[in-house]
Coordinates of N, CA and C in Angstrom, one line a residue:
X28 N 0.6 11.2 -6.4 CA -0.7 11.1 -6.3 C -0.9 9.5 -5.3
X29 N -1.6 9.6 -4.2 CA -2.0 8.5 -3.5 C -3.1 7.7 -4.1
X30 N -3.2 6.4 -4.1 CA -4.4 5.8 -4.4 C -5.1 5.3 -3.2
X31 N -6.4 5.0 -3.4 CA -7.4 4.4 -2.3 C -8.1 3.2 -3.1
X32 N -7.4 2.3 -3.2 CA -7.9 1.2 -3.9 C -8.6 0.1 -2.8
X33 N -9.4 -0.5 -3.3 CA -10.3 -1.8 -2.4 C -9.4 -3.0 -2.6
X34 N -8.8 -3.4 -1.6 CA -7.9 -4.6 -1.6 C -8.2 -5.4 -0.7
X35 N -9.1 -5.4 0.2 CA -9.5 -6.1 1.4 C -10.5 -7.3 1.2
X36 N -10.4 -8.2 2.0 CA -11.4 -9.3 1.8 C -12.8 -8.8 1.7
X37 N -13.0 -7.7 2.7 CA -14.6 -7.3 2.9 C -14.8 -6.1 1.7
X38 N -13.8 -5.8 1.1 CA -14.1 -4.6 0.1 C -12.8 -4.9 -1.1
X39 N -13.0 -5.6 -1.8 CA -12.2 -6.3 -2.7 C -12.4 -5.8 -4.2
X40 N -13.1 -4.7 -4.6 CA -13.6 -4.5 -6.0 C -12.4 -4.4 -6.8
X41 N -11.3 -3.5 -6.4 CA -10.2 -3.3 -7.2 C -9.5 -4.4 -7.6
X42 N -9.0 -5.1 -6.4 CA -8.2 -6.4 -6.6 C -8.9 -7.4 -7.5
X43 N -10.3 -7.3 -7.3 CA -11.3 -8.3 -8.0 C -11.1 -8.0 -9.5
X44 N -11.1 -6.7 -9.9 CA -11.2 -6.2 -11.4 C -9.8 -6.7 -11.9
X45 N -8.6 -6.6 -11.1 CA -7.3 -6.7 -11.6 C -7.3 -8.2 -11.8
X46 N -7.8 -9.1 -10.8 CA -7.7 -10.6 -11.0 C -8.6 -10.9 -12.2
X47 N -9.6 -10.1 -12.3 CA -10.6 -10.6 -13.5 C -9.9 -10.3 -14.9
X48 N -9.2 -9.2 -14.9 CA -8.5 -8.8 -16.2 C -7.3 -9.9 -16.3
X49 N -6.7 -10.3 -15.4 CA -5.6 -11.4 -15.5 C -6.3 -12.7 -15.9
X50 N -7.4 -13.2 -15.3 CA -7.9 -14.5 -15.6 C -8.5 -14.5 -17.1
X51 N -9.0 -13.4 -17.5 CA -9.7 -13.1 -18.8 C -8.6 -13.2 -19.9
X52 N -7.4 -12.8 -19.5 CA -6.3 -12.9 -20.4 C -6.1 -11.4 -21.0
X53 N -6.6 -10.5 -20.6 CA -6.5 -9.1 -21.0 C -5.4 -8.4 -20.4
X54 N -4.9 -9.1 -19.4 CA -3.5 -8.6 -18.7 C -2.7 -9.7 -18.4
X55 N -1.4 -9.6 -18.9 CA -0.4 -10.5 -18.5 C 0.0 -10.6 -17.3
X56 N 0.6 -11.8 -16.9 CA 0.9 -11.8 -15.3 C 2.1 -10.8 -15.0
X57 N 3.1 -10.6 -15.9 CA 4.0 -9.8 -15.8 C 3.3 -8.2 -15.6
X58 N 2.4 -8.0 -16.2 CA 1.7 -6.7 -16.2 C 0.9 -6.6 -14.8
X59 N 0.3 -7.8 -14.3 CA -0.5 -7.8 -13.0 C 0.8 -7.5 -11.9
X60 N 1.8 -8.1 -12.1 CA 3.0 -7.9 -11.0 C 3.3 -6.4 -11.1
X61 N 3.4 -5.9 -12.3 CA 3.9 -4.5 -12.5 C 2.8 -3.6 -11.6
X62 N 1.5 -4.0 -11.9 CA 0.4 -3.2 -11.0 C 0.6 -3.3 -9.7
X63 N 1.1 -4.5 -9.1 CA 1.3 -4.8 -7.7 C 2.3 -3.6 -7.3
X64 N 3.5 -3.6 -8.1 CA 4.7 -2.6 -7.8 C 4.1 -1.2 -7.8
X65 N 3.2 -1.0 -8.8 CA 2.6 0.4 -9.0 C 1.8 0.7 -7.7
X66 N 1.0 -0.2 -7.3 CA 0.2 0.0 -6.1 C 1.1 0.2 -4.8
X67 N 1.9 -0.5 -4.6 CA 2.9 -0.3 -3.6 C 3.5 1.1 -3.5
X68 N 3.8 1.5 -4.6 CA 4.4 3.0 -4.8 C 3.5 4.1 -4.6
X69 N 2.2 3.7 -4.8 CA 1.2 4.9 -4.7 C 0.0 4.8 -3.8
X70 N 0.1 3.8 -2.9 CA -0.9 3.6 -2.0 C -0.4 3.6 -0.5
X71 N -0.9 4.2 0.5 CA -0.2 4.4 1.8 C -0.1 2.9 2.3
X72 N -1.1 2.0 2.3 CA -0.9 0.8 3.1 C -1.3 -0.2 1.9
X73 N -0.5 -1.4 2.0 CA -0.8 -2.6 1.0 C -1.1 -3.8 1.7
X74 N -1.8 -4.7 1.4 CA -2.0 -5.9 2.1 C -0.7 -6.7 2.0
X75 N -0.6 -7.6 3.0 CA 0.6 -8.5 3.1 C 0.6 -9.5 1.9
X76 N -0.4 -9.7 1.4 CA -0.5 -10.8 0.4 C 0.3 -10.4 -0.9
X77 N 0.3 -8.9 -1.1 CA 1.1 -8.4 -2.4 C 2.4 -9.0 -2.3
X78 N 3.0 -9.1 -1.2 CA 4.3 -9.5 -1.2 C 4.5 -11.1 -1.8
X79 N 3.5 -11.7 -1.3 CA 3.5 -13.3 -1.8 C 3.1 -13.4 -3.1
X80 N 2.4 -12.6 -3.7 CA 2.1 -12.5 -5.1 C 3.4 -12.3 -6.0
X81 N 4.1 -11.4 -5.4 CA 5.4 -10.8 -6.1 C 6.4 -12.0 -6.1
X82 N 6.2 -13.0 -5.3 CA 7.2 -14.2 -5.2 C 6.7 -15.4 -6.3
X83 N 5.5 -15.2 -6.9 CA 5.0 -16.2 -7.9 C 5.6 -15.9 -9.0
X84 N 6.0 -17.0 -9.8 CA 6.6 -16.8 -11.0 C 5.9 -16.7 -12.2
X85 N 4.7 -17.5 -12.2 CA 3.7 -17.5 -13.4 C 2.4 -17.6 -13.0
X86 N 1.5 -17.2 -14.0 CA 0.0 -17.1 -13.7 C -0.5 -18.3 -13.2
X87 N -0.1 -19.5 -13.6 CA -0.7 -20.7 -13.3 C -0.4 -21.2 -12.0
X88 N 0.5 -20.4 -11.2 CA 0.9 -20.8 -9.8 C 0.1 -19.9 -9.0
X89 N -0.6 -18.8 -9.6 CA -1.4 -17.9 -8.7 C -2.7 -18.5 -8.4
X90 N -3.0 -18.8 -7.1 CA -4.0 -19.5 -6.6 C -4.6 -18.3 -5.5
X91 N -5.7 -17.3 -5.9 CA -5.8 -16.4 -5.0 C -6.2 -16.9 -3.7
X92 N -7.0 -18.0 -3.6 CA -7.5 -18.5 -2.3 C -6.4 -18.7 -1.3
X93 N -5.4 -19.4 -1.8 CA -4.3 -19.8 -0.9 C -3.4 -18.8 -0.8
X94 N -3.1 -17.9 -1.6 CA -2.2 -16.7 -1.4 C -2.8 -15.7 -0.7
X95 N -4.1 -15.2 -0.9 CA -4.6 -14.2 -0.5 C -5.6 -14.5 0.8
X96 N -6.1 -15.6 0.9 CA -7.0 -16.1 1.9 C -8.4 -15.8 1.5
X97 N -8.6 -15.3 0.3 CA -10.0 -15.2 -0.2 C -9.9 -14.9 -1.8
X98 N -11.0 -15.2 -2.4 CA -11.1 -15.1 -3.9 C -11.8 -13.8 -4.2
X99 N -10.9 -12.7 -4.6 CA -11.5 -11.5 -4.9 C -12.4 -11.3 -6.2
X100 N -13.4 -10.5 -6.1 CA -14.4 -10.4 -7.2 C -14.6 -8.9 -7.5
X101 N -15.2 -8.6 -8.5 CA -15.7 -7.1 -8.8 C -17.2 -7.3 -9.1
X102 N -17.8 -6.2 -8.8 CA -19.3 -6.3 -9.0 C -19.3 -5.8 -10.5
X103 N -20.0 -6.6 -11.4 CA -20.2 -6.4 -12.7 C -21.5 -7.2 -13.4
X104 N -21.7 -6.6 -14.5 CA -22.8 -7.3 -15.4 C -22.1 -8.2 -16.3
X105 N -22.9 -8.9 -17.0 CA -22.6 -9.8 -18.0 C -22.0 -9.1 -19.3
X106 N -22.6 -8.0 -19.5 CA -22.2 -7.0 -20.6 C -21.0 -6.4 -20.2
X107 N -20.7 -6.0 -19.0 CA -19.4 -5.5 -18.6 C -18.3 -6.7 -18.6
X108 N -18.6 -7.8 -18.2 CA -17.7 -8.8 -18.4 C -17.2 -9.1 -19.9
X109 N -18.1 -8.9 -20.8 CA -18.0 -9.2 -22.3 C -17.1 -8.0 -22.7
X110 N -17.3 -6.9 -22.1 CA -16.6 -5.7 -22.4 C -15.1 -5.9 -22.1
X111 N -14.8 -6.5 -21.0 CA -13.4 -6.8 -20.5 C -12.8 -7.7 -21.6
X112 N -13.4 -8.6 -22.1 CA -12.8 -9.5 -23.3 C -12.7 -8.4 -24.6
X113 N -13.4 -7.3 -24.7 CA -13.3 -6.4 -25.9 C -11.9 -5.7 -25.7
X114 N -11.5 -5.6 -24.3 CA -10.1 -4.9 -24.2 C -9.2 -5.9 -24.7
X115 N -9.4 -7.2 -24.6 CA -8.3 -8.1 -25.0 C -8.2 -8.0 -26.5
X116 N -9.4 -8.0 -27.1 CA -9.5 -8.0 -28.6 C -8.7 -6.8 -29.3
X117 N -8.9 -5.7 -28.4 CA -8.4 -4.3 -29.0 C -6.9 -4.4 -28.7
X118 N -6.4 -5.1 -27.6 CA -5.0 -5.1 -27.2 C -4.3 -6.0 -28.2
X119 N -4.8 -7.1 -28.5 CA -3.9 -8.0 -29.2 C -4.8 -8.6 -30.3
X120 N -4.2 -8.7 -31.5 CA -4.9 -9.3 -32.7 C -5.3 -10.8 -32.5
X121 N -4.3 -11.5 -31.9 CA -4.5 -13.0 -31.6 C -5.3 -13.6 -30.4
X122 N -6.0 -12.3 -29.7 CA -6.7 -12.6 -28.5 C -7.9 -13.6 -28.9
X123 N -8.1 -14.6 -28.0 CA -9.3 -15.3 -28.2 C -9.9 -15.4 -26.6
X124 N -11.3 -15.5 -26.8 CA -12.2 -15.5 -25.6 C -13.0 -16.9 -25.8
X125 N -13.1 -17.5 -24.8 CA -14.0 -18.6 -24.7 C -15.5 -18.2 -24.5
X126 N -15.5 -17.0 -24.0 CA -16.9 -16.5 -23.5 C -17.7 -15.7 -24.6
X127 N -17.1 -15.0 -25.4 CA -17.7 -14.1 -26.4 C -16.9 -13.9 -27.6
X128 N -17.5 -14.0 -28.8 CA -16.8 -13.6 -30.1 C -16.4 -12.2 -30.0
X129 N -15.3 -12.0 -31.1 CA -14.7 -10.7 -31.2 C -15.8 -9.5 -31.5
X130 N -16.7 -9.7 -32.3 CA -17.7 -8.6 -32.6 C -18.5 -8.4 -31.4
X131 N -19.1 -9.3 -30.7 CA -19.9 -9.0 -29.6 C -19.2 -8.4 -28.4
X132 N -17.9 -8.9 -28.1 CA -17.1 -8.2 -27.1 C -16.7 -6.6 -27.5
X133 N -16.5 -6.4 -28.7 CA -16.3 -5.1 -29.1 C -17.7 -4.1 -28.9
X134 N -18.7 -4.8 -29.3 CA -20.0 -4.0 -29.1 C -20.2 -3.9 -27.6
X135 N -20.0 -4.7 -26.7 CA -20.1 -4.7 -25.3 C -19.1 -3.7 -24.7
X136 N -17.9 -3.4 -25.3 CA -16.9 -2.4 -24.9 C -17.5 -1.1 -25.2
X137 N -18.1 -1.0 -26.5 CA -19.0 0.4 -26.9 C -19.8 0.7 -26.0
X138 N -20.6 -0.1 -25.5 CA -21.9 0.0 -24.7 C -21.3 0.5 -23.2
X139 N -20.0 -0.1 -23.0 CA -19.6 0.0 -21.6 C -18.3 0.8 -21.5
X140 N -18.2 2.1 -22.0 CA -16.9 2.7 -21.8 C -16.2 2.6 -20.8
X141 N -17.0 2.8 -19.6 CA -16.4 2.9 -18.1 C -15.3 1.6 -17.9
X142 N -15.6 0.5 -18.7 CA -14.8 -0.6 -18.5 C -13.5 -0.2 -19.0
X143 N -13.2 0.3 -20.1 CA -11.9 0.7 -20.6 C -11.3 1.7 -20.0
X144 N -12.2 2.8 -19.4 CA -11.7 4.0 -18.7 C -11.2 3.2 -17.3
X145 N -11.8 2.3 -16.8 CA -11.3 1.7 -15.4 C -10.0 0.9 -15.7
X146 N -10.0 0.3 -16.7 CA -8.8 -0.4 -17.2 C -7.4 0.5 -17.3
X147 N -7.7 1.3 -18.1 CA -6.7 2.5 -18.2 C -6.3 3.3 -16.8
X148 N -7.3 3.6 -16.0 CA -7.0 4.1 -14.7 C -6.2 3.3 -13.9
X149 N -6.6 1.9 -13.9 CA -6.0 0.9 -13.0 C -4.6 0.6 -13.4
X150 N -4.4 0.5 -14.7 CA -2.9 0.1 -15.4 C -2.6 1.3 -16.2
X151 N -2.1 2.6 -15.6 CA -1.8 3.5 -16.5 C -0.3 3.5 -17.1
X152 N 0.3 2.5 -16.7 CA 1.5 1.9 -17.2 C 1.6 1.4 -18.4
X153 N 0.3 0.9 -19.0 CA 0.0 0.1 -20.1 C -0.5 0.9 -21.2
X154 N 0.4 1.0 -22.3 CA -0.1 1.8 -23.5 C -0.4 0.7 -24.6
X155 N -1.6 1.0 -25.4 CA -2.1 0.3 -26.5 C -3.0 1.0 -27.4

């Protein structure tokens, strides 16, 4: 199955979502890089910056603007952003968010089930 992800500067919602998952801590850097490999194997064309990301060894060295030439983002509401943290709380018992407490994040995830669905579709190799 071929993917059609939005990974370009002018249409970056999918790479923006993946980056948001990484920054929020609901995706580990190793999982982010595994996603890059997954995309390479399932999409006809991938941006050249993918190879640069794969050379990075840890999350703190990943500087999107300097590596990619832009800072990707995804279109979302505050509630959807809180739902993203809800995924972190579901994945790990010791997850901590500076943005929203556990109960509110899980409530936001219940109100926004499409966020969990998108996470599962974007990262099908992750089981939790």
